[in-house]
PDB file of C-alpha atoms in Angstrom:
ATOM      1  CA  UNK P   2      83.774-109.425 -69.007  1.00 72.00           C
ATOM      2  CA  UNK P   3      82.331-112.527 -67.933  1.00 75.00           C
ATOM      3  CA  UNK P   4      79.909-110.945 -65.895  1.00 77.00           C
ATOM      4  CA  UNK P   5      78.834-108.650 -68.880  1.00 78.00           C
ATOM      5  CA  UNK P   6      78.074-112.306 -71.098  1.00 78.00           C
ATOM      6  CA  UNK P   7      75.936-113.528 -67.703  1.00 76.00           C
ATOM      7  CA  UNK P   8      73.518-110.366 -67.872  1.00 70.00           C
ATOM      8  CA  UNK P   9      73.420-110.472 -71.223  1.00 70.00           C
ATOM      9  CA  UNK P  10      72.027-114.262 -71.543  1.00 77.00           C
ATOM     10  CA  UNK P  11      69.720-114.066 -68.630  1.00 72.00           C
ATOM     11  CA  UNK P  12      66.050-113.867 -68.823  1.00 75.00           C
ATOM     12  CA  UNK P  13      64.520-113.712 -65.628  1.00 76.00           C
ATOM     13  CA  UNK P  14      62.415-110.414 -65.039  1.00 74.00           C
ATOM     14  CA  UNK P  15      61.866-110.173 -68.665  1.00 79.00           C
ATOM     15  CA  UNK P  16      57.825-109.784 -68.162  1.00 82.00           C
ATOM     16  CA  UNK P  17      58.382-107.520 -65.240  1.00 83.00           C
ATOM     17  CA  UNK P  18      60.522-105.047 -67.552  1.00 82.00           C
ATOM     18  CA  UNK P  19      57.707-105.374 -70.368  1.00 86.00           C
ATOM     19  CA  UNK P  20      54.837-104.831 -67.772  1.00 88.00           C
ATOM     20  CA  UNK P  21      57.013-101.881 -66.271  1.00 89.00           C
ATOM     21  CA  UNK P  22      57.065-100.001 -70.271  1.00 90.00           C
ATOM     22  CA  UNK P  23      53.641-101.032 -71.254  1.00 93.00           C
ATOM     23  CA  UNK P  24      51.647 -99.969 -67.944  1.00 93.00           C
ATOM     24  CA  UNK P  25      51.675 -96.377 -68.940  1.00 91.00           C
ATOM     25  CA  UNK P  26      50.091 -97.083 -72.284  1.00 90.00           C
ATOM     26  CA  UNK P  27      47.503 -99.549 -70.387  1.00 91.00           C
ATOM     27  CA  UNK P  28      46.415 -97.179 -67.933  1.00 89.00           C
ATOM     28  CA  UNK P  29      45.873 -94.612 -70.490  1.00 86.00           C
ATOM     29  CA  UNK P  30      43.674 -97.000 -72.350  1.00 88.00           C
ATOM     30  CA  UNK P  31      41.721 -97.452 -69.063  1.00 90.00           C
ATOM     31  CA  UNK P  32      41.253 -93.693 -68.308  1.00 87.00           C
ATOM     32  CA  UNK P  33      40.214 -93.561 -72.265  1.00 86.00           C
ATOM     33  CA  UNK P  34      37.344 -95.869 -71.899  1.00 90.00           C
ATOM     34  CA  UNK P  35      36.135 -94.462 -68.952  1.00 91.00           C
ATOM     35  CA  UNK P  36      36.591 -91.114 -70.187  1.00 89.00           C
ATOM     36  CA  UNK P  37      34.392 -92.188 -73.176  1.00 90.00           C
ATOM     37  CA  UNK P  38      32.272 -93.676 -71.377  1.00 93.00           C
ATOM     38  CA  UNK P  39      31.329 -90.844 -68.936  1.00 92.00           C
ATOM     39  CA  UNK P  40      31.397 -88.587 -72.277  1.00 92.00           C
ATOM     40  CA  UNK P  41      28.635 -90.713 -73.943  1.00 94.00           C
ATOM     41  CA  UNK P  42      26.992 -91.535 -70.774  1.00 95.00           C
ATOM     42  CA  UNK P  43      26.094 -87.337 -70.385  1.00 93.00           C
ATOM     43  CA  UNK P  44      25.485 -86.872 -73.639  1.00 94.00           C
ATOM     44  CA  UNK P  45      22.411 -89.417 -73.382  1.00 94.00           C
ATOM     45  CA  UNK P  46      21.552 -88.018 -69.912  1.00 94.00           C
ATOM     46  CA  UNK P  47      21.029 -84.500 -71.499  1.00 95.00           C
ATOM     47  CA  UNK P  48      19.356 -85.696 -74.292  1.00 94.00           C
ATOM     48  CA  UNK P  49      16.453 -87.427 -72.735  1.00 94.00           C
ATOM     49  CA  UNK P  50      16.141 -84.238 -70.695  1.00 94.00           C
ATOM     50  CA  UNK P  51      15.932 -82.503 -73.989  1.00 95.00           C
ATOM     51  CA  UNK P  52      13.322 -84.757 -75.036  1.00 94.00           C
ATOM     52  CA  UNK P  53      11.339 -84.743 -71.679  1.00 94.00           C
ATOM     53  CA  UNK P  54      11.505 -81.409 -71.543  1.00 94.00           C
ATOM     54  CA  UNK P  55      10.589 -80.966 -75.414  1.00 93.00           C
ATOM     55  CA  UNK P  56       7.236 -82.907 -74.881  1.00 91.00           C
ATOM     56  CA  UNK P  57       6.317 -80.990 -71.469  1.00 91.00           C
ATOM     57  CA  UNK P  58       6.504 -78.025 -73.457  1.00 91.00           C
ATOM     58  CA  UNK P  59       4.418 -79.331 -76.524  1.00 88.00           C
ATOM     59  CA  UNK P  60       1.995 -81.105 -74.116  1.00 87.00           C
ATOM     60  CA  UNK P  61       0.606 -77.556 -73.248  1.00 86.00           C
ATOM     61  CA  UNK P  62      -0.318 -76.812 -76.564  1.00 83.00           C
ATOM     62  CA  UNK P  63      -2.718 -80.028 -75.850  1.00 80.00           C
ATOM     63  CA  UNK P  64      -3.755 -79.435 -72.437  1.00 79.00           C
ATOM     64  CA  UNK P  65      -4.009 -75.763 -71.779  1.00 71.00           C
ATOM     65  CA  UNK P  66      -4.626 -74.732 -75.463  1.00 64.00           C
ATOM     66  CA  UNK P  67      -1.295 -72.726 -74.300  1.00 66.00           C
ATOM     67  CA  UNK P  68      -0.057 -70.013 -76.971  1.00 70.00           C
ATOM     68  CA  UNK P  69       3.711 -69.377 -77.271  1.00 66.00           C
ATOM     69  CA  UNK P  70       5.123 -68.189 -73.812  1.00 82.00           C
ATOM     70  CA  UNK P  71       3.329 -71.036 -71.766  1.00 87.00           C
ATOM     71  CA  UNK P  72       5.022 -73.964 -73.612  1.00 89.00           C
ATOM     72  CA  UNK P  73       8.602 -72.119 -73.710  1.00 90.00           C
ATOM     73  CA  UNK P  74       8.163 -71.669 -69.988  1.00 91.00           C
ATOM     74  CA  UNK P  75       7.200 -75.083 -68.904  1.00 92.00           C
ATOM     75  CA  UNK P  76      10.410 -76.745 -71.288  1.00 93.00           C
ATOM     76  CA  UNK P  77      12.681 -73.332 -69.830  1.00 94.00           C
ATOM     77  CA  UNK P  78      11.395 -75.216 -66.446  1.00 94.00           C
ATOM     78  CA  UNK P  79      11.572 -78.711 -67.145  1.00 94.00           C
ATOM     79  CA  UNK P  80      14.936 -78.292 -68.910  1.00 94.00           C
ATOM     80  CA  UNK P  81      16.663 -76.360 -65.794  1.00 93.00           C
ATOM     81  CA  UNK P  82      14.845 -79.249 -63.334  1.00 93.00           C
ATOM     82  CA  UNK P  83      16.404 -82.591 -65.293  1.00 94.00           C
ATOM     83  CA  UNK P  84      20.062 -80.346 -65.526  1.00 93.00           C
ATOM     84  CA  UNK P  85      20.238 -79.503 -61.520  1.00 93.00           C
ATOM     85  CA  UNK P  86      19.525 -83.690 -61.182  1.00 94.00           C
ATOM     86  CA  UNK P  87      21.948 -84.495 -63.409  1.00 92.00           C
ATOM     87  CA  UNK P  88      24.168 -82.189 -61.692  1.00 89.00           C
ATOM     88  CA  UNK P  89      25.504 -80.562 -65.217  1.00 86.00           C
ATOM     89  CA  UNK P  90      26.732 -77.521 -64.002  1.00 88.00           C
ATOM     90  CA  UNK P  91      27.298 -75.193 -66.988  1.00 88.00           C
ATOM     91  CA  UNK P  92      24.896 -76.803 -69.067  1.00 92.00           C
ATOM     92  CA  UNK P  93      23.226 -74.255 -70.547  1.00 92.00           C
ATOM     93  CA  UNK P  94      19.228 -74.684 -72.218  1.00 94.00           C
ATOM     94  CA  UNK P  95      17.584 -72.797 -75.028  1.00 95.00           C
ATOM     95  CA  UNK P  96      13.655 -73.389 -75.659  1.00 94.00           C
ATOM     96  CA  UNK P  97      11.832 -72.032 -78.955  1.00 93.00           C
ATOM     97  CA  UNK P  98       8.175 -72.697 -79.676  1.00 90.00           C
ATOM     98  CA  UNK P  99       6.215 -72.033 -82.726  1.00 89.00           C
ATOM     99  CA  UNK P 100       3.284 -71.910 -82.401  1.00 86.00           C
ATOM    100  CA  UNK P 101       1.311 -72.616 -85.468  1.00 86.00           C
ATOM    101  CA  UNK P 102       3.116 -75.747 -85.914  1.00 86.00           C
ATOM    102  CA  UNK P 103       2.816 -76.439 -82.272  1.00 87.00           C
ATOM    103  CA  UNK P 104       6.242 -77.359 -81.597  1.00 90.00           C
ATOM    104  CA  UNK P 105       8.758 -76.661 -78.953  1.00 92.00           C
ATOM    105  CA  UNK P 106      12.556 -77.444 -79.805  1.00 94.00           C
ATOM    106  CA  UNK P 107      14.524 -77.404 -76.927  1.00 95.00           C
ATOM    107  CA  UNK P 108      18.513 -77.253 -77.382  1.00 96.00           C
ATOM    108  CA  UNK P 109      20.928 -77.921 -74.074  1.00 96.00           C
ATOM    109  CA  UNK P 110      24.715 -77.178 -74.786  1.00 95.00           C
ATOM    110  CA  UNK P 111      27.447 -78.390 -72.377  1.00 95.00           C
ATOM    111  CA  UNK P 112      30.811 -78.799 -72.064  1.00 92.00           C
ATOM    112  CA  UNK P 113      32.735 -82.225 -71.121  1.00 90.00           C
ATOM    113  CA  UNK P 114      36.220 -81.773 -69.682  1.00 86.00           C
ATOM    114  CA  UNK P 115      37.527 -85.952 -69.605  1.00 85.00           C
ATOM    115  CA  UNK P 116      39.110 -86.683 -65.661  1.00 82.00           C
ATOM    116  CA  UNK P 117      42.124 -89.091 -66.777  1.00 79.00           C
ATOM    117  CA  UNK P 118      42.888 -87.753 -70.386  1.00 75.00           C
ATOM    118  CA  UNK P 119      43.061 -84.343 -69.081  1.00 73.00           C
ATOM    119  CA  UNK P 120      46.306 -83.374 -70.611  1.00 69.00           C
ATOM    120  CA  UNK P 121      45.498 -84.387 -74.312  1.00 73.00           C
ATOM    121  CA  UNK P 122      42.252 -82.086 -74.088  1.00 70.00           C
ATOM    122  CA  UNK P 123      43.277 -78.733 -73.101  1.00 74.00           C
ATOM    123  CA  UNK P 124      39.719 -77.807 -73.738  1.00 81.00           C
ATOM    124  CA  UNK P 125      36.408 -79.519 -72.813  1.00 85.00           C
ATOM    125  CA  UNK P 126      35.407 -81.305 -75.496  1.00 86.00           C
ATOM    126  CA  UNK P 127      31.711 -79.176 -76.311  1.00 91.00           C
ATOM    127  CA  UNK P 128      28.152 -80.832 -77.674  1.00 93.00           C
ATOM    128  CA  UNK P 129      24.780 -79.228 -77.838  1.00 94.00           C
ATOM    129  CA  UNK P 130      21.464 -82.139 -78.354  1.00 94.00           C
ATOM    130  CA  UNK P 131      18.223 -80.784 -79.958  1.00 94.00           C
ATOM    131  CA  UNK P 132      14.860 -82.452 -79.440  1.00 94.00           C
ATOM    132  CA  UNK P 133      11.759 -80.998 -81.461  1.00 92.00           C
ATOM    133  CA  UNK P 134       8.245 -82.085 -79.963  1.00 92.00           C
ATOM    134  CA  UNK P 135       5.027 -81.375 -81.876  1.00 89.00           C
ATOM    135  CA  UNK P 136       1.780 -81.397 -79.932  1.00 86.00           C
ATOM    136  CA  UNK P 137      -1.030 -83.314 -82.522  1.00 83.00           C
ATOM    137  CA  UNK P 138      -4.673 -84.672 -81.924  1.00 73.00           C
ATOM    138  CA  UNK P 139      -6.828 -83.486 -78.701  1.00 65.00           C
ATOM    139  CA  UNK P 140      -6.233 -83.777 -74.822  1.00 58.00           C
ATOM    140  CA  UNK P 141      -7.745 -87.469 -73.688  1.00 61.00           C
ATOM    141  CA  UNK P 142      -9.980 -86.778 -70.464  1.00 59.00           C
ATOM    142  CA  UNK P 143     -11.105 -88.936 -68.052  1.00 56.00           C
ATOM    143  CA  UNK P 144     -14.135 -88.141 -66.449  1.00 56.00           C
ATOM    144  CA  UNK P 145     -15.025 -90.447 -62.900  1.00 58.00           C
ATOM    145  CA  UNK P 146     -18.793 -89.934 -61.619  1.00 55.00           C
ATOM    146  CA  UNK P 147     -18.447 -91.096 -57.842  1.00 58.00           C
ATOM    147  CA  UNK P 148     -22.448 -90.827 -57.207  1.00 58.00           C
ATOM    148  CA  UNK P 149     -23.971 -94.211 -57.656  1.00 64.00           C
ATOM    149  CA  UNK P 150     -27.302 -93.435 -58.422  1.00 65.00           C
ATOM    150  CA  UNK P 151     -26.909 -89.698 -59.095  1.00 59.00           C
ATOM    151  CA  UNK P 152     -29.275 -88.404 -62.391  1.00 62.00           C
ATOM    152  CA  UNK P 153     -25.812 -85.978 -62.989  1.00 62.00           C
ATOM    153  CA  UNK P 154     -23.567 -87.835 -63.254  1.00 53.00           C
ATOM    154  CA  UNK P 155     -21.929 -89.003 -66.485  1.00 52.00           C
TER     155      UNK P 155
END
């Protein structure tokens, strides 16, 4: 009985037993930030290779005086080059151009599937980013005449 009163009045290893209950919930915080983190950090990786690939495509309609098919392909290209360096496998891109507004919207859908919070999200968590482009004004050229004294050059 007397021992029973002892353990009941003693307080050494208190902060070891609170550490020991509250490290699960602290680690799960951790692998929540970085999980967000990672989530937000992809999401702004694929959309500035939306919107690269969203100017490449409207740049044509600039440059090459490029109707329909030549934009879509050079976004359809630029899109799939800036996914394979991101290494966003499953990523998938759709380009569509129109051409008398001389735009090219370029979508790229993936899905995120978080590392430590793996269990709470039995599916990957899904986002698509859009960027729209719209080619205006002419192509700036830059003409260099390398003959000093030449009567043709400009």
């Amino acid at each position: 009985m007397a021992e029973t009163r002892i353990f009941a009045r003693a307080n050494k290893g208190n902060i070891a037993l609170m550490f020991a209950l509250l490290l699960p919930l602290l680690l799960a915080a951790v692998g929540a930030a970085v999980d967000y983190a990672h989530y937000h950090n992809r999401r702004a990786a694929l959309q500035n290779v939306a919107d690269s690939s969203a100017l490449a495509g409207a740049r044509q309609y600039v440059i090459a005086d490029a109707k329909g098919r030549v934009p879509v392909a050079v976004a359809m290209d630029a899109a799939a080059v800036g996914i394979a360096r991101l290494g966003a496998k499953g990523a998938s891109e759709k380009v569509n151009a129109d051409v008398e507004a001389s735009t090219v919207t370029v979508d790229i859908g993936y899905s995120f599937m978080p590392t430590f919070l793996i269990g709470m999200f039995k599916k990957p968590l899904s986002f698509t980013v859009t960027s729209t482009a719209q080619a205006t004004g002419a192509a700036n050229v830059c003409v260099i005449g390398l003959k000093e004294n030449g009567d043709d050059v400009i």
